[in-house]
Amino acid sequence: MSILEVVGVSKLFGALRAVDDVSFTVEAGEIFGIAGPNGSGKSTLFNTISGIPFGPDEGRVVFQGQDLSRLKGHVIARMGLARTFQRETAFDTLSVFENALMGASYGRAARGAGAAEVTEALQFVGFDKAMFRRPAAELSVYDRKCLMLATALAMSPRILLLDEPASGLTKPEIEDSITLIRRIAGRGITILLIEHVLTMLLTLSQRLMVLNQGRMLILGEPEEVVRNPEVIRAYLGDRRRAA
């Protein structure tokens, strides 16, 4: 059963169509991968789905049967859709615990979440209680990414949009992130995953969509998608011409 439907979505910046008539569905419980060259519209697509900071100019985003297209980001979050960002966003002067508590107050858990729920989210991603009082500014890149995940989980999402969670990580940290994302999916949370690290995409994704110049290039089984000549040209075409 589809939990998310994206129907003819476009986002325009003047004459530029950053996202151009993109349509797809995501099944409940699925890990749905999204790939594409830099500037292909991946993060802009996430913006239009989450309403942060804007929705689509054309088309519809339907989450659990409800049209999100004209709703504000905080309303969408409280319906059960959370996201992370490419950069390790956090309130640096707040503690690890306070950051996650901010997430809980913003999301679906806002009316009922307290210390126990935030503690559970932080421990789930690997923080021990000794870390709870540390300022976010003192965390490593990997720990800041884990804090973003914990903050999103504290929102009690039904669907989670992950924007390049492996960016800036070492190979062992990427492997740990793969394990953590699998555990999140094991809780029944549907995941949309943008990533440039092919290992993560191929390991986690059940289906993979490739964007190029704002449009969907292909959608299918990950191993077949990455071997598609059009996908190879989209990623390597300029490099081949330069050679």
mmCIF file of C-alpha atoms in Angstrom:
data_model
loop_
_atom_site.group_PDB
_atom_site.id
_atom_site.type_symbol
_atom_site.label_atom_id
_atom_site.label_comp_id
_atom_site.label_asym_id
_atom_site.label_seq_id
_atom_site.Cartn_x
_atom_site.Cartn_y
_atom_site.Cartn_z
ATOM 1 C CA MET A 1 0.000 0.000 0.000
ATOM 2 C CA SER A 2 1.375 3.435 -0.936
ATOM 3 C CA ILE A 3 2.101 5.736 1.992
ATOM 4 C CA LEU A 4 3.359 8.560 -0.237
ATOM 5 C CA GLU A 5 2.346 9.664 -3.729
ATOM 6 C CA VAL A 6 4.203 12.365 -5.640
ATOM 7 C CA VAL A 7 2.134 13.386 -8.664
ATOM 8 C CA GLY A 8 3.528 15.673 -11.366
ATOM 9 C CA VAL A 9 5.529 17.757 -8.892
ATOM 10 C CA SER A 10 7.511 20.733 -10.185
ATOM 11 C CA LYS A 11 9.433 23.514 -8.459
ATOM 12 C CA LEU A 12 10.389 26.628 -10.392
ATOM 13 C CA PHE A 13 12.970 29.303 -9.672
ATOM 14 C CA GLY A 14 12.297 31.861 -12.380
ATOM 15 C CA ALA A 15 12.807 30.072 -15.699
ATOM 16 C CA LEU A 16 14.651 27.167 -14.026
ATOM 17 C CA ARG A 17 12.594 24.038 -13.346
ATOM 18 C CA ALA A 18 14.647 22.588 -10.474
ATOM 19 C CA VAL A 19 12.132 19.738 -10.184
ATOM 20 C CA ASP A 20 10.232 19.034 -13.389
ATOM 21 C CA ASP A 21 7.044 16.920 -13.476
ATOM 22 C CA VAL A 22 8.257 14.162 -11.129
ATOM 23 C CA SER A 23 5.859 11.347 -10.199
ATOM 24 C CA PHE A 24 6.378 8.223 -8.084
ATOM 25 C CA THR A 25 4.889 6.301 -5.162
ATOM 26 C CA VAL A 26 6.506 4.899 -2.030
ATOM 27 C CA GLU A 27 5.146 1.815 -0.291
ATOM 28 C CA ALA A 28 4.698 1.641 3.477
ATOM 29 C CA GLY A 29 7.808 0.168 5.100
ATOM 30 C CA GLU A 30 9.954 0.643 1.986
ATOM 31 C CA ILE A 31 13.458 2.100 1.769
ATOM 32 C CA PHE A 32 13.249 4.151 -1.429
ATOM 33 C CA GLY A 33 16.566 5.392 -2.816
ATOM 34 C CA ILE A 34 17.072 8.607 -4.782
ATOM 35 C CA ALA A 35 20.251 9.292 -6.749
ATOM 36 C CA GLY A 36 21.434 11.784 -9.333
ATOM 37 C CA PRO A 37 24.300 14.114 -10.214
ATOM 38 C CA ASN A 38 24.860 17.283 -8.201
ATOM 39 C CA GLY A 39 22.206 19.842 -9.070
ATOM 40 C CA SER A 40 19.718 17.259 -10.318
ATOM 41 C CA GLY A 41 16.963 18.403 -7.945
ATOM 42 C CA LYS A 42 17.166 15.770 -5.198
ATOM 43 C CA SER A 43 17.178 18.056 -2.167
ATOM 44 C CA THR A 44 14.688 20.409 -3.818
ATOM 45 C CA LEU A 45 12.378 17.413 -4.200
ATOM 46 C CA PHE A 46 12.712 16.735 -0.463
ATOM 47 C CA ASN A 47 11.877 20.389 0.193
ATOM 48 C CA THR A 48 8.667 20.130 -1.807
ATOM 49 C CA ILE A 49 7.627 16.929 -0.024
ATOM 50 C CA SER A 50 8.362 18.148 3.507
ATOM 51 C CA GLY A 51 7.242 21.761 3.012
ATOM 52 C CA ILE A 52 10.609 22.902 4.402
ATOM 53 C CA PRO A 53 11.162 25.595 3.287
ATOM 54 C CA PHE A 54 8.621 25.413 0.439
ATOM 55 C CA GLY A 55 6.079 23.188 -1.256
ATOM 56 C CA PRO A 56 5.645 22.434 -4.965
ATOM 57 C CA ASP A 57 4.599 25.029 -7.515
ATOM 58 C CA GLU A 58 2.841 22.360 -9.584
ATOM 59 C CA GLY A 59 1.533 18.896 -8.814
ATOM 60 C CA ARG A 60 0.558 17.169 -5.580
ATOM 61 C CA VAL A 61 2.223 15.405 -2.659
ATOM 62 C CA VAL A 62 -0.167 12.955 -0.989
ATOM 63 C CA PHE A 63 0.767 11.415 2.377
ATOM 64 C CA GLN A 64 -1.519 8.706 3.747
ATOM 65 C CA GLY A 65 -4.296 9.960 1.488
ATOM 66 C CA GLN A 66 -3.989 13.627 2.464
ATOM 67 C CA ASP A 67 -2.711 16.313 0.090
ATOM 68 C CA LEU A 68 0.288 18.100 1.633
ATOM 69 C CA SER A 69 0.971 20.410 -1.284
ATOM 70 C CA ARG A 70 -0.262 23.635 0.327
ATOM 71 C CA LEU A 71 0.491 22.825 3.971
ATOM 72 C CA LYS A 72 3.226 24.412 6.075
ATOM 73 C CA GLY A 73 6.244 22.376 7.143
ATOM 74 C CA HIS A 74 5.324 22.222 10.837
ATOM 75 C CA VAL A 75 1.847 20.898 9.972
ATOM 76 C CA ILE A 76 3.359 18.189 7.754
ATOM 77 C CA ALA A 77 5.822 17.245 10.517
ATOM 78 C CA ARG A 78 3.007 16.783 13.018
ATOM 79 C CA MET A 79 1.251 14.493 10.563
ATOM 80 C CA GLY A 80 4.233 12.140 10.772
ATOM 81 C CA LEU A 81 6.765 13.174 8.122
ATOM 82 C CA ALA A 82 10.274 14.120 9.276
ATOM 83 C CA ARG A 83 13.504 14.893 7.436
ATOM 84 C CA THR A 84 17.220 15.397 7.915
ATOM 85 C CA PHE A 85 19.521 17.677 5.926
ATOM 86 C CA GLN A 86 22.815 17.441 4.048
ATOM 87 C CA ARG A 87 24.593 19.533 6.673
ATOM 88 C CA GLU A 88 24.686 18.329 10.268
ATOM 89 C CA THR A 89 22.122 20.812 11.528
ATOM 90 C CA ALA A 90 21.841 21.309 15.289
ATOM 91 C CA PHE A 91 21.519 24.077 17.858
ATOM 92 C CA ASP A 92 25.188 24.242 18.851
ATOM 93 C CA THR A 93 24.668 25.957 22.204
ATOM 94 C CA LEU A 94 22.016 23.453 23.287
ATOM 95 C CA SER A 95 22.822 20.062 24.714
ATOM 96 C CA VAL A 96 22.310 16.791 22.882
ATOM 97 C CA PHE A 97 19.192 16.148 24.967
ATOM 98 C CA GLU A 98 17.789 19.644 24.406
ATOM 99 C CA ASN A 99 18.218 19.292 20.639
ATOM 100 C CA ALA A 100 16.241 16.056 20.564
ATOM 101 C CA LEU A 101 13.589 17.572 22.829
ATOM 102 C CA MET A 102 13.165 20.395 20.290
ATOM 103 C CA GLY A 103 12.426 17.755 17.659
ATOM 104 C CA ALA A 104 9.849 16.077 19.852
ATOM 105 C CA SER A 105 8.086 19.392 20.383
ATOM 106 C CA TYR A 106 7.914 19.983 16.611
ATOM 107 C CA GLY A 107 6.692 16.612 15.398
ATOM 108 C CA ARG A 108 3.862 14.142 15.735
ATOM 109 C CA ALA A 109 4.835 13.398 19.345
ATOM 110 C CA ALA A 110 4.489 17.056 20.364
ATOM 111 C CA ARG A 111 1.469 16.586 22.615
ATOM 112 C CA GLY A 112 2.722 13.549 24.462
ATOM 113 C CA ALA A 113 6.496 13.291 24.238
ATOM 114 C CA GLY A 114 8.647 13.853 27.278
ATOM 115 C CA ALA A 115 11.999 12.903 28.732
ATOM 116 C CA ALA A 116 11.403 9.165 28.365
ATOM 117 C CA GLU A 117 10.665 9.374 24.634
ATOM 118 C CA VAL A 118 13.638 11.649 23.951
ATOM 119 C CA THR A 119 15.934 9.429 26.000
ATOM 120 C CA GLU A 120 14.790 6.392 24.021
ATOM 121 C CA ALA A 121 15.473 8.122 20.682
ATOM 122 C CA LEU A 122 18.968 9.190 21.742
ATOM 123 C CA GLN A 123 19.873 5.770 23.089
ATOM 124 C CA PHE A 124 18.497 4.120 19.953
ATOM 125 C CA VAL A 125 21.050 5.954 17.775
ATOM 126 C CA GLY A 126 23.891 5.124 20.167
ATOM 127 C CA PHE A 127 24.213 7.955 22.691
ATOM 128 C CA ASP A 128 24.796 7.004 26.314
ATOM 129 C CA LYS A 129 23.413 9.210 29.073
ATOM 130 C CA ALA A 130 26.849 10.720 29.712
ATOM 131 C CA MET A 131 26.548 12.363 26.264
ATOM 132 C CA PHE A 132 23.138 13.908 26.878
ATOM 133 C CA ARG A 133 24.481 17.084 28.514
ATOM 134 C CA ARG A 134 27.244 17.749 25.982
ATOM 135 C CA PRO A 135 26.757 20.822 23.784
ATOM 136 C CA ALA A 136 26.062 19.864 20.184
ATOM 137 C CA ALA A 137 29.004 22.048 19.110
ATOM 138 C CA GLU A 138 31.402 19.524 20.696
ATOM 139 C CA LEU A 139 30.178 16.532 18.665
ATOM 140 C CA SER A 140 32.012 14.878 15.788
ATOM 141 C CA VAL A 141 30.491 14.868 12.299
ATOM 142 C CA TYR A 142 29.223 11.316 12.793
ATOM 143 C CA ASP A 143 27.703 12.098 16.204
ATOM 144 C CA ARG A 144 26.039 15.231 14.805
ATOM 145 C CA LYS A 145 24.442 13.089 12.109
ATOM 146 C CA CYS A 146 23.271 10.659 14.768
ATOM 147 C CA LEU A 147 21.831 13.598 16.698
ATOM 148 C CA MET A 148 19.907 14.676 13.586
ATOM 149 C CA LEU A 149 18.498 11.162 13.323
ATOM 150 C CA ALA A 150 17.579 11.075 17.011
ATOM 151 C CA THR A 151 15.896 14.475 16.719
ATOM 152 C CA ALA A 152 13.878 13.206 13.759
ATOM 153 C CA LEU A 153 12.971 9.984 15.577
ATOM 154 C CA ALA A 154 11.841 11.977 18.606
ATOM 155 C CA MET A 155 9.201 13.457 16.279
ATOM 156 C CA SER A 156 7.618 9.967 16.020
ATOM 157 C CA PRO A 157 7.608 9.930 12.200
ATOM 158 C CA ARG A 158 5.822 7.450 9.995
ATOM 159 C CA ILE A 159 8.064 8.425 7.078
ATOM 160 C CA LEU A 160 11.633 9.739 7.263
ATOM 161 C CA LEU A 161 13.488 11.640 4.529
ATOM 162 C CA LEU A 162 17.274 11.241 4.821
ATOM 163 C CA ASP A 163 19.367 13.679 2.770
ATOM 164 C CA GLU A 164 22.908 12.310 2.223
ATOM 165 C CA PRO A 165 23.417 10.735 5.666
ATOM 166 C CA ALA A 166 26.822 9.320 4.593
ATOM 167 C CA SER A 167 28.268 12.670 3.499
ATOM 168 C CA GLY A 168 31.602 13.381 5.204
ATOM 169 C CA LEU A 169 31.799 10.013 6.948
ATOM 170 C CA THR A 170 34.586 7.442 6.980
ATOM 171 C CA LYS A 171 34.026 3.943 5.613
ATOM 172 C CA PRO A 172 33.485 2.394 9.106
ATOM 173 C CA GLU A 173 31.072 5.221 9.960
ATOM 174 C CA ILE A 174 29.163 4.595 6.723
ATOM 175 C CA GLU A 175 28.844 0.923 7.672
ATOM 176 C CA ASP A 176 27.550 1.940 11.113
ATOM 177 C CA SER A 177 25.070 4.305 9.439
ATOM 178 C CA ILE A 178 23.796 1.512 7.184
ATOM 179 C CA THR A 179 23.190 -0.640 10.250
ATOM 180 C CA LEU A 180 21.392 2.200 12.019
ATOM 181 C CA ILE A 181 19.147 2.993 9.039
ATOM 182 C CA ARG A 182 18.226 -0.687 8.794
ATOM 183 C CA ARG A 183 17.264 -0.631 12.474
ATOM 184 C CA ILE A 184 15.115 2.451 11.894
ATOM 185 C CA ALA A 185 13.357 0.714 9.007
ATOM 186 C CA GLY A 186 12.891 -2.278 11.288
ATOM 187 C CA ARG A 187 10.650 -0.115 13.443
ATOM 188 C CA GLY A 188 8.219 0.166 10.552
ATOM 189 C CA ILE A 189 9.318 3.654 9.477
ATOM 190 C CA THR A 190 9.264 4.261 5.733
ATOM 191 C CA ILE A 191 12.493 5.848 4.466
ATOM 192 C CA LEU A 192 13.357 8.002 1.460
ATOM 193 C CA LEU A 193 17.129 8.067 1.058
ATOM 194 C CA ILE A 194 19.162 10.554 -0.999
ATOM 195 C CA GLU A 195 22.776 9.462 -1.242
ATOM 196 C CA HIS A 196 25.878 9.685 -3.422
ATOM 197 C CA VAL A 197 27.580 6.758 -1.679
ATOM 198 C CA LEU A 198 26.681 3.894 -3.984
ATOM 199 C CA THR A 199 27.387 1.214 -1.392
ATOM 200 C CA MET A 200 24.733 2.628 0.917
ATOM 201 C CA LEU A 201 22.156 3.025 -1.856
ATOM 202 C CA LEU A 202 22.639 -0.491 -3.229
ATOM 203 C CA THR A 203 22.706 -2.068 0.225
ATOM 204 C CA LEU A 204 19.583 -0.362 1.577
ATOM 205 C CA SER A 205 17.298 0.598 -1.295
ATOM 206 C CA GLN A 206 14.491 -1.684 -2.399
ATOM 207 C CA ARG A 207 13.872 0.589 -5.382
ATOM 208 C CA LEU A 208 16.057 3.342 -6.771
ATOM 209 C CA MET A 209 15.044 6.479 -8.662
ATOM 210 C CA VAL A 210 17.568 8.606 -10.555
ATOM 211 C CA LEU A 211 16.958 12.285 -11.222
ATOM 212 C CA ASN A 212 18.744 14.292 -13.884
ATOM 213 C CA GLN A 213 18.199 17.990 -14.577
ATOM 214 C CA GLY A 214 15.106 17.943 -12.412
ATOM 215 C CA ARG A 215 13.374 15.060 -14.178
ATOM 216 C CA MET A 216 13.070 11.381 -13.339
ATOM 217 C CA LEU A 217 15.496 9.471 -15.527
ATOM 218 C CA ILE A 218 14.690 5.940 -14.367
ATOM 219 C CA LEU A 219 13.048 4.049 -11.495
ATOM 220 C CA GLY A 220 13.559 0.361 -10.781
ATOM 221 C CA GLU A 221 15.636 -2.328 -9.093
ATOM 222 C CA PRO A 222 18.871 -0.746 -7.813
ATOM 223 C CA GLU A 223 21.303 -3.134 -9.525
ATOM 224 C CA GLU A 224 19.560 -2.654 -12.871
ATOM 225 C CA VAL A 225 19.316 1.108 -12.482
ATOM 226 C CA VAL A 226 23.044 1.651 -11.903
ATOM 227 C CA ARG A 227 23.883 -0.373 -15.025
ATOM 228 C CA ASN A 228 21.508 1.621 -17.221
ATOM 229 C CA PRO A 229 23.415 3.458 -20.017
ATOM 230 C CA GLU A 230 21.395 6.643 -19.489
ATOM 231 C CA VAL A 231 22.344 6.683 -15.816
ATOM 232 C CA ILE A 232 26.006 6.128 -16.643
ATOM 233 C CA ARG A 233 25.888 9.003 -19.150
ATOM 234 C CA ALA A 234 24.191 11.292 -16.629
ATOM 235 C CA TYR A 235 26.995 10.718 -14.116
ATOM 236 C CA LEU A 236 30.005 10.328 -16.410
ATOM 237 C CA GLY A 237 29.083 12.028 -19.680
ATOM 238 C CA ASP A 238 30.948 15.268 -19.065
ATOM 239 C CA ARG A 239 33.986 13.387 -17.821
ATOM 240 C CA ARG A 240 34.032 11.201 -20.921
ATOM 241 C CA ARG A 241 33.767 14.190 -23.251
ATOM 242 C CA ALA A 242 36.620 15.876 -21.408
ATOM 243 C CA ALA A 243 38.804 12.816 -21.982
#
